[in-house]
Amino acid sequence: MRDFYGVQLETPFMLGTAQYPSPAILAKAFTHSKASVATVSLRREASSDKAGQDFWRLIQDLNVHVLPNTAGCHTVKEAVTTAHMAREVFGTPWIKLEVIGEEDTLQPDVFGLVEAAKILTEEGFQVFPYTTEDLVVADKLVNAGCRVLMPWGAPIGSGMGLNNVFGLRALRAHFPEIPLVVDAGLGLPSQAAQAMELGMDAILLNTAVSKAGDPAMMADAFASAIRAGQLAAKADPMVPRDMASPSTPVLGKAFLD
Amino acid sequence: MRDFYGVQLETPFMLGTAQYPSPAILAKAFTHSKASVATVSLRREASSDKAGQDFWRLIQDLNVHVLPNTAGCHTVKEAVTTAHMAREVFGTPWIKLEVIGEEDTLQPDVFGLVEAAKILTEEGFQVFPYTTEDLVVADKLVNAGCRVLMPWGAPIGSGMGLNNVFGLRALRAHFPEIPLVVDAGLGLPSQAAQAMELGMDAILLNTAVSKAGDPAMMADAFASAIRAGQLAAKADPMVPRDMASPSTPVLGKAFLD
Amino acid sequence: MRDFYGVQLETPFMLGTAQYPSPAILAKAFTHSKASVATVSLRREASSDKAGQDFWRLIQDLNVHVLPNTAGCHTVKEAVTTAHMAREVFGTPWIKLEVIGEEDTLQPDVFGLVEAAKILTEEGFQVFPYTTEDLVVADKLVNAGCRVLMPWGAPIGSGMGLNNVFGLRALRAHFPEIPLVVDAGLGLPSQAAQAMELGMDAILLNTAVSKAGDPAMMADAFASAIRAGQLAAKADPMVPRDMASPSTPVLGKAFLD
Amino acid sequence: MRDFYGVQLETPFMLGTAQYPSPAILAKAFTHSKASVATVSLRREASSDKAGQDFWRLIQDLNVHVLPNTAGCHTVKEAVTTAHMAREVFGTPWIKLEVIGEEDTLQPDVFGLVEAAKILTEEGFQVFPYTTEDLVVADKLVNAGCRVLMPWGAPIGSGMGLNNVFGLRALRAHFPEIPLVVDAGLGLPSQAAQAMELGMDAILLNTAVSKAGDPAMMADAFASAIRAGQLAAKADPMVPRDMASPSTPVLGKAFLD
Amino acid sequence: MKKIQVNSVDTTCQADSLLDLLIELGYADDVVATAVNGDFVAQGNRVNTHIKEGDRIEVLAPMQGG
Amino acid sequence: MKKIQVNSVDTTCQADSLLDLLIELGYADDVVATAVNGDFVAQGNRVNTHIKEGDRIEVLAPMQGG
Amino acid sequence: MKKIQVNSVDTTCQADSLLDLLIELGYADDVVATAVNGDFVAQGNRVNTHIKEGDRIEVLAPMQGG
Amino acid sequence: MKKIQVNSVDTTCQADSLLDLLIELGYADDVVATAVNGDFVAQGNRVNTHIKEGDRIEVLAPMQGG
């Protein structure tokens, strides 16, 4: 199994911490997910409001790797500054680098992304770039020092699944040594299994679990599906056969003479 | 969970016993699959050759429900006679009813199927009909006494997945009280998860496991995927959102004035 | 080009006459469609109401082949009687045979269909059966004397396109000498082109044209798409190439040593 | 209809001139295609070999708009120099800007593309950038002065069709005023019709026609399909209805009580 | 006067034959097809098709169809 | 000696009953199901199922299936 | 009293250093990260980071994220 | 005689200007575009573009393209 900046993950499941009905449900979802990584963020906090402090204690109790993001950053400068603040607060060189280029789809600005990735790598960060399936962008990110790539499946929060299976397959084929994480856009476990069957190394998601009717059960479902896809990729699946064309004399023919 | 002629299955996974590299690998695959049902068949055996006897002991050791099939039968008479022989040998009223109508796709002859289902039901069998996604055929099978339906996903052994998702969804919607088993055509765990997410009650497959490079590992993968899909259907998934259309002022517009 | 009971159609487009905003728009749509066949039906008419008479004159002026249907018939008896009445009124042995088995999807009852097809063929009708993509049913229809098959694309009026491409491809491959018409379920011209590219001989549709904002323009669009698909099937299309896997040394590799 | 740098095209079909069996077949294909634009290129020519001169006369006789490309350019400098040479030779400010980033998929290097687009626009070129479906890249191209965008459907010469329908729909929705041309990757007319139904303004292709068994007939097919899709988008298509769920009491239910 | 049903509507008639009935009902000049008690009656047989009390008559005309 | 077919193979036997035939053929201890001339014969009926010249006997055993 | 902005809110403070400011604002015991005028200021540099009239201070704490 | 490269092929020439070179190489009547050492040289500038030892000349003509 490919490693993430030297870290072997116990499970290939990275789970977001946003939008849960309650901290208790968040904690329960993580337990059921067996996720090995939790994504977190930073926000302005009034000194009176200690929500952030409580949240941080809750995350520490999850006993998982913490992956801070730069969510909401639209410029290289914002992203770099946020990364530094996150490194200090969360005590990790890992950073999920998001440089948002478009408000609706929250899709990456691949230009800002590559620039920020270069800066942060030089400053000792281990960058997890949230990117598209673009092979050329991926190459620039690798050249910038990224040793993990996180292509999207679909827009964040859309739950559409894998919008460009060809693109993900091409990315896998062209970067055999780079760990690939499908990040964002998944809505159903079958989609996560499919991504793993394509040879992805891990899945990062949030909304599909936190917005499910029963987040803990859905976390369990995704964990199970991700494991399934990972095993399937290893187990050497059968080759599909198209049986549309007949091998035997065609039906009805006799009746036409 | 819907029951199968009064039987609550421990897991919604029915696994075939054909085409494994060896009996040992078959047994190992079943252990990993946690399948609750094994499909079996009958064949002519020379008295000297005791393969069938050995096989039967092996199946009994699996400690699963046995579902004999009428594979290879092309007429109602053949299927009915085979069902009777199977009931005596395997000691179960369960019968996976196959009446094959076309050699290449091994697809059901729905006419023979309904006729045989009626006869067998009257003779006390509990029929699991291998059928298509045709709603009208399904209704006739239910009228014939079937309390389980087994629509195909794709031709037997093709590994193509779900060729007609609409048809399966319609079947689920029109027969809310009938247990539905997707039988045949699956090649990858993600497809099994998808079928369960559609609300199917169980999955029956064989080739995808027995012809995988590592059947035991693939059995594990399918077990995990089926469980994932079943949980997902229960956990009330998020509703996908199409984010193609912008909510904010469109990009580039300004530059066009 | 395959013929329809000895008739060579000028164009492979059969257009329905129902649900147009007005008779004038219906006539205009037919002109733009260059359809060579119009489907029609029968209904109870109070002697005072001469709408049916006017409609019939309008159809005669279209100067196309008339294909009466047995729409709304749920039993063999109804369908057969309706066919006889249609043959007398419309003066053609052609009959689009519909035996409806399910109210929502209006899908064929393939049992009643085969039985009615046999009876009508013996009574000298030339039957155009509205059926599913089921190969075995198709074989029975051919044995019953049908020399045209009309598999559905999707439920009547759904506009979903081709729900089971595999099934249609298999039907084409197994019945190389039988004219195949995709009947019902198309919503967009690209779907009609796709069906023709699969080797279908003609397209029958109604709602997609009559319920479009501009029926005449949409009729033109479908005519153009059907022609496109027909030409493409003849012109021997290029074979698609999957370019996901690299031929050249993989990107990024160098940077990993 | 949106215009291309002030030019209203007679038809929304742009056809490539490469890889035809012969100049005669190329000319015939153009006649049948009714294409309004021909893409051309530049190459080194030994003074003895006058092929280029003959080709240029042939193109001039086609009486279509000429769109020179910068095919094979991997750097901004190469692309810019090639553009200047093309402008002089072909006497047009139009340039199909290709900056290739990856050898297998020939996919655009969006970084070089934006940079070259800015330079060429400032130097008076009217740039037709061959790009991906990336919204943010598209915005940068528009900011660079591009008034046409040419997103790919799939890798050049793959014939795979539209690999990312969502991406193309999003591009259409976010750039309502920019003419969009699907360039590359189409293999069948139905795919071209689909692209036009999505609201694209034109189609550019080459291999699907030049490598077809009968290029002229396939050119005709694509012309017809493109026209179909364009009309359909104008004619306000019906809204598809999912009929999977029953409105009437469900089948079989009665038999379960 | 006989009680019959025409297209599922109760009515009465004097006509003896189906042909007379069509005239009595005003279908004389129309292109229609007929059935009595669920069986098709061809145009040529209308004259010798007797109408009895309680007969169910179908009179169908061309209409739009898909 | 009677000429019969067992699983489509021509053979001869002396057995009078299907039960005796199974013993004669060496199936005595096997879990098998039987049919004569296309009709199922339950285990309990083997003893009183007479074997005639030309009978077609099927003897089936468990096997792998999907 | 200096006019400054903390997390985009206008306020006034007496603190000379960023460290003092955090104490003055009640963040003393909190896990927070700081930036002044858009530049990150590490914990160790807070003590010698002088607060001037008009400075824009960011004080960020952990939060949920995807 | 100067050593130069034309379309990456080593050759020698006498021509002083790019215009003369094209004539010397037989491109006089052709529709071609030119670049020297990677920079485009417009038709009008060929006459006053001096050819030096070691120059890399590109002479491009129209070709098929997609």
Short mmCIF file of C-alpha atoms in Angstrom, two decimals, chain A:
data_model
loop_
_atom_site.label_atom_id
_atom_site.label_comp_id
_atom_site.label_asym_id
_atom_site.label_seq_id
_atom_site.Cartn_x
_atom_site.Cartn_y
_atom_site.Cartn_z
CA MET A 1 0.00 0.00 0.00
CA ARG A 2 1.35 3.41 -0.94
CA ASP A 3 2.16 5.62 2.03
CA PHE A 4 1.20 9.21 2.75
CA TYR A 5 4.44 11.08 3.39
CA GLY A 6 5.84 8.05 5.14
CA VAL A 7 2.68 7.25 7.06
CA GLN A 8 0.93 3.94 6.46
CA LEU A 9 -2.76 4.51 7.12
CA GLU A 10 -4.63 1.84 9.05
CA THR A 11 -7.60 2.33 6.72
CA PRO A 12 -7.92 4.21 3.40
CA PHE A 13 -10.77 6.35 4.72
CA MET A 14 -10.42 10.07 5.46
CA LEU A 15 -13.53 11.62 6.98
CA GLY A 16 -14.54 15.24 7.32
CA THR A 17 -15.78 16.74 10.59
CA ALA A 18 -18.23 19.35 9.28
CA GLN A 19 -22.02 19.57 9.32
CA TYR A 20 -22.88 16.82 11.80
CA PRO A 21 -26.10 17.18 13.81
CA SER A 22 -24.03 17.17 17.04
CA PRO A 23 -20.52 16.51 18.38
CA ALA A 24 -21.78 13.22 19.82
CA ILE A 25 -22.98 12.07 16.39
CA LEU A 26 -19.69 13.20 14.88
CA ALA A 27 -17.78 11.09 17.38
CA LYS A 28 -20.08 8.11 16.79
CA ALA A 29 -19.69 8.43 13.02
CA PHE A 30 -15.91 8.34 13.36
CA THR A 31 -16.05 5.26 15.54
CA HIS A 32 -18.19 3.46 12.97
CA SER A 33 -16.12 4.73 10.04
CA LYS A 34 -12.82 3.40 11.40
CA ALA A 35 -11.43 6.39 9.49
CA SER A 36 -7.72 6.92 10.01
CA VAL A 37 -7.72 10.60 9.14
CA ALA A 38 -9.96 13.50 10.20
CA THR A 39 -10.01 16.75 8.24
CA VAL A 40 -10.27 19.93 10.29
CA SER A 41 -10.20 23.67 9.72
CA LEU A 42 -9.69 27.03 11.45
CA ARG A 43 -12.10 29.83 12.12
CA ARG A 44 -12.26 33.14 13.90
CA GLU A 45 -13.35 32.67 17.46
CA ALA A 46 -14.48 35.25 19.94
CA SER A 47 -12.59 34.72 23.20
CA SER A 48 -15.88 34.20 25.02
CA ASP A 49 -16.88 31.35 22.71
CA LYS A 50 -14.78 28.29 23.48
CA ALA A 51 -16.45 26.02 20.85
CA GLY A 52 -13.17 25.65 19.00
CA GLN A 53 -11.40 24.51 22.13
CA ASP A 54 -14.05 21.88 22.83
CA PHE A 55 -13.96 20.72 19.22
CA TRP A 56 -10.18 20.32 19.33
CA ARG A 57 -10.37 18.18 22.47
CA LEU A 58 -13.05 16.02 20.79
CA ILE A 59 -10.82 15.51 17.73
CA GLN A 60 -7.83 14.62 19.88
CA ASP A 61 -9.94 11.94 21.57
CA LEU A 62 -10.72 10.38 18.17
CA ASN A 63 -7.13 9.22 18.06
CA VAL A 64 -6.77 9.66 14.28
CA HIS A 65 -4.38 11.54 12.05
CA VAL A 66 -5.42 15.17 11.67
CA LEU A 67 -5.46 16.78 8.23
CA PRO A 68 -6.11 20.53 8.42
CA ASN A 69 -7.49 22.18 5.31
CA THR A 70 -7.32 25.68 3.85
CA ALA A 71 -11.02 25.68 2.99
CA GLY A 72 -12.42 28.95 1.78
CA CYS A 73 -9.08 30.37 0.65
CA HIS A 74 -9.24 32.03 -2.75
CA THR A 75 -5.67 33.33 -3.00
CA VAL A 76 -2.20 31.84 -2.63
CA LYS A 77 -1.39 34.26 0.17
CA GLU A 78 -4.52 33.36 2.19
CA ALA A 79 -3.84 29.65 1.70
CA VAL A 80 -0.20 29.91 2.72
CA THR A 81 -0.95 31.99 5.82
CA THR A 82 -3.79 29.65 6.80
CA ALA A 83 -1.49 26.66 6.36
CA HIS A 84 1.04 28.17 8.74
CA MET A 85 -1.62 28.90 11.34
CA ALA A 86 -2.99 25.37 10.98
CA ARG A 87 0.44 23.81 11.38
CA GLU A 88 0.94 25.59 14.67
CA VAL A 89 -2.53 24.89 16.06
CA PHE A 90 -2.82 21.26 14.98
CA GLY A 91 0.84 20.40 15.28
CA THR A 92 1.17 18.62 11.94
CA PRO A 93 3.04 19.33 8.68
CA TRP A 94 0.11 17.83 6.78
CA ILE A 95 -2.09 20.33 4.95
CA LYS A 96 -5.09 19.71 2.69
CA LEU A 97 -4.46 22.52 0.27
CA GLU A 98 -7.60 24.10 -1.16
CA VAL A 99 -7.38 27.16 -3.36
CA ILE A 100 -10.95 27.76 -4.49
CA GLY A 101 -11.47 29.17 -7.97
CA GLU A 102 -15.23 29.13 -8.35
CA GLU A 103 -17.89 29.72 -5.74
CA ASP A 104 -20.59 27.31 -6.93
CA THR A 105 -18.64 24.19 -7.63
CA LEU A 106 -15.91 25.15 -5.12
CA GLN A 107 -13.56 23.77 -7.71
CA PRO A 108 -9.81 24.24 -7.39
CA ASP A 109 -7.97 27.14 -8.98
CA VAL A 110 -5.22 24.93 -10.33
CA PHE A 111 -2.95 27.93 -10.96
CA GLY A 112 -3.05 29.13 -7.36
CA LEU A 113 -2.91 25.55 -6.20
CA VAL A 114 0.41 24.77 -7.90
CA GLU A 115 1.95 28.04 -6.74
CA ALA A 116 0.86 27.55 -3.14
CA ALA A 117 1.97 23.91 -3.21
CA LYS A 118 5.47 24.95 -4.24
CA ILE A 119 5.74 27.56 -1.49
CA LEU A 120 4.39 25.29 1.22
CA THR A 121 6.58 22.35 0.21
CA GLU A 122 9.62 24.58 0.44
CA GLU A 123 8.47 25.66 3.89
CA GLY A 124 8.41 22.05 5.04
CA PHE A 125 4.73 21.24 4.67
CA GLN A 126 3.50 17.88 3.41
CA VAL A 127 0.87 18.96 0.93
CA PHE A 128 -2.35 17.10 0.10
CA PRO A 129 -3.59 19.18 -2.86
CA TYR A 130 -7.33 19.19 -3.63
CA THR A 131 -7.17 19.20 -7.43
CA THR A 132 -8.99 18.12 -10.59
CA GLU A 133 -8.23 15.00 -12.65
CA ASP A 134 -6.04 17.10 -15.00
CA LEU A 135 -2.88 15.10 -15.75
CA VAL A 136 -0.78 18.13 -16.56
CA VAL A 137 -1.76 19.92 -13.38
CA ALA A 138 -0.99 16.72 -11.50
CA ASP A 139 2.48 16.65 -13.03
CA LYS A 140 3.11 20.24 -11.95
CA LEU A 141 1.95 19.41 -8.42
CA VAL A 142 4.34 16.48 -8.29
CA ASN A 143 7.11 18.72 -9.59
CA ALA A 144 6.18 21.21 -6.88
CA GLY A 145 6.90 18.48 -4.34
CA CYS A 146 3.48 16.95 -3.69
CA ARG A 147 3.69 13.24 -2.92
CA VAL A 148 -0.08 12.83 -2.64
CA LEU A 149 -2.78 13.99 -5.07
CA MET A 150 -6.43 14.46 -4.19
CA PRO A 151 -8.52 14.65 -7.38
CA TRP A 152 -12.21 15.46 -6.99
CA GLY A 153 -14.95 13.01 -7.89
CA ALA A 154 -17.54 15.77 -8.31
CA PRO A 155 -18.15 19.21 -6.81
CA ILE A 156 -17.91 19.38 -3.00
CA GLY A 157 -21.24 18.47 -1.44
CA SER A 158 -22.88 17.43 -4.72
CA GLY A 159 -23.04 13.70 -4.04
CA MET A 160 -22.90 13.06 -7.79
CA GLY A 161 -20.20 10.40 -7.65
CA LEU A 162 -17.42 10.12 -10.23
CA ASN A 163 -18.10 12.65 -13.01
CA ASN A 164 -15.06 11.69 -15.06
CA VAL A 165 -14.09 8.05 -14.68
CA PHE A 166 -11.78 8.24 -17.69
CA GLY A 167 -9.87 11.12 -16.11
CA LEU A 168 -9.39 9.23 -12.86
CA ARG A 169 -8.26 6.09 -14.67
CA ALA A 170 -5.77 8.12 -16.68
CA LEU A 171 -4.47 9.77 -13.51
CA ARG A 172 -3.98 6.36 -11.88
CA ALA A 173 -2.19 5.01 -14.94
CA HIS A 174 0.12 8.02 -15.30
CA PHE A 175 1.08 8.30 -11.63
CA PRO A 176 1.63 4.73 -10.49
CA GLU A 177 3.80 5.74 -7.55
CA ILE A 178 1.76 8.65 -6.21
CA PRO A 179 -0.96 7.99 -3.64
CA LEU A 180 -4.29 9.18 -5.04
CA VAL A 181 -7.24 10.16 -2.85
CA VAL A 182 -10.65 10.83 -4.36
CA ASP A 183 -11.77 13.89 -2.44
CA ALA A 184 -15.29 15.33 -2.63
CA GLY A 185 -18.44 14.64 -4.61
CA LEU A 186 -19.31 11.14 -3.47
CA GLY A 187 -22.84 10.47 -2.30
CA LEU A 188 -23.11 6.67 -2.08
CA PRO A 189 -20.85 3.85 -0.91
CA SER A 190 -20.99 2.13 -4.30
CA GLN A 191 -19.24 5.18 -5.74
CA ALA A 192 -16.47 4.91 -3.16
CA ALA A 193 -16.08 1.21 -3.95
CA GLN A 194 -15.86 2.05 -7.64
CA ALA A 195 -13.13 4.62 -7.00
CA MET A 196 -11.10 2.09 -5.03
CA GLU A 197 -11.63 -0.52 -7.76
CA LEU A 198 -10.07 2.00 -10.15
CA GLY A 199 -6.94 1.77 -8.00
CA MET A 200 -7.32 4.85 -5.84
CA ASP A 201 -5.47 4.72 -2.51
CA ALA A 202 -8.02 6.36 -0.28
CA ILE A 203 -11.33 8.23 -0.15
CA LEU A 204 -12.00 11.54 1.54
CA LEU A 205 -15.60 12.56 2.10
CA ASN A 206 -17.80 14.44 4.53
CA THR A 207 -21.30 15.45 3.39
CA ALA A 208 -22.39 11.96 2.34
CA VAL A 209 -21.90 10.88 5.95
CA SER A 210 -22.77 14.00 7.93
CA LYS A 211 -25.94 14.71 5.94
CA ALA A 212 -27.21 11.13 5.85
CA GLY A 213 -30.27 10.35 7.94
CA ASP A 214 -28.08 8.13 10.11
CA PRO A 215 -24.48 9.40 9.89
CA ALA A 216 -23.00 6.59 11.97
CA MET A 217 -24.63 3.89 9.87
CA MET A 218 -23.59 5.64 6.67
CA ALA A 219 -20.03 5.95 7.97
CA ASP A 220 -20.07 2.21 8.52
CA ALA A 221 -21.45 1.72 5.01
CA PHE A 222 -18.67 3.77 3.42
CA ALA A 223 -16.02 2.04 5.48
CA SER A 224 -17.33 -1.28 4.27
CA ALA A 225 -17.54 -0.15 0.63
CA ILE A 226 -14.04 1.35 0.62
CA ARG A 227 -12.66 -1.86 2.07
CA ALA A 228 -14.57 -3.80 -0.60
CA GLY A 229 -13.14 -1.75 -3.43
CA GLN A 230 -9.64 -2.01 -2.05
CA LEU A 231 -9.85 -5.79 -1.76
CA ALA A 232 -11.39 -6.09 -5.23
CA ALA A 233 -8.52 -4.17 -6.79
CA LYS A 234 -6.09 -6.59 -5.13
CA ALA A 235 -8.07 -9.74 -5.89
CA ASP A 236 -7.71 -9.43 -9.68
CA PRO A 237 -11.32 -9.16 -10.92
CA MET A 238 -12.72 -11.26 -13.77
CA VAL A 239 -12.69 -9.61 -17.20
CA PRO A 240 -16.20 -8.61 -18.29
CA ARG A 241 -17.51 -10.33 -21.42
CA ASP A 242 -19.89 -8.67 -23.84
CA MET A 243 -22.41 -11.36 -24.72
CA ALA A 244 -24.52 -9.29 -27.10
CA SER A 245 -23.33 -11.18 -30.17
CA PRO A 246 -24.45 -14.77 -30.61
CA SER A 247 -22.01 -17.66 -30.91
CA THR A 248 -24.77 -20.08 -31.93
CA PRO A 249 -26.83 -19.78 -35.12
CA VAL A 250 -28.98 -16.69 -34.78
CA LEU A 251 -32.56 -16.97 -33.57
CA GLY A 252 -35.43 -16.61 -35.95
CA LYS A 253 -33.21 -16.98 -38.97
CA ALA A 254 -34.83 -20.25 -40.00
CA PHE A 255 -38.22 -18.61 -40.12
CA LEU A 256 -37.16 -16.08 -42.64
CA ASP A 257 -36.28 -18.38 -45.52
#
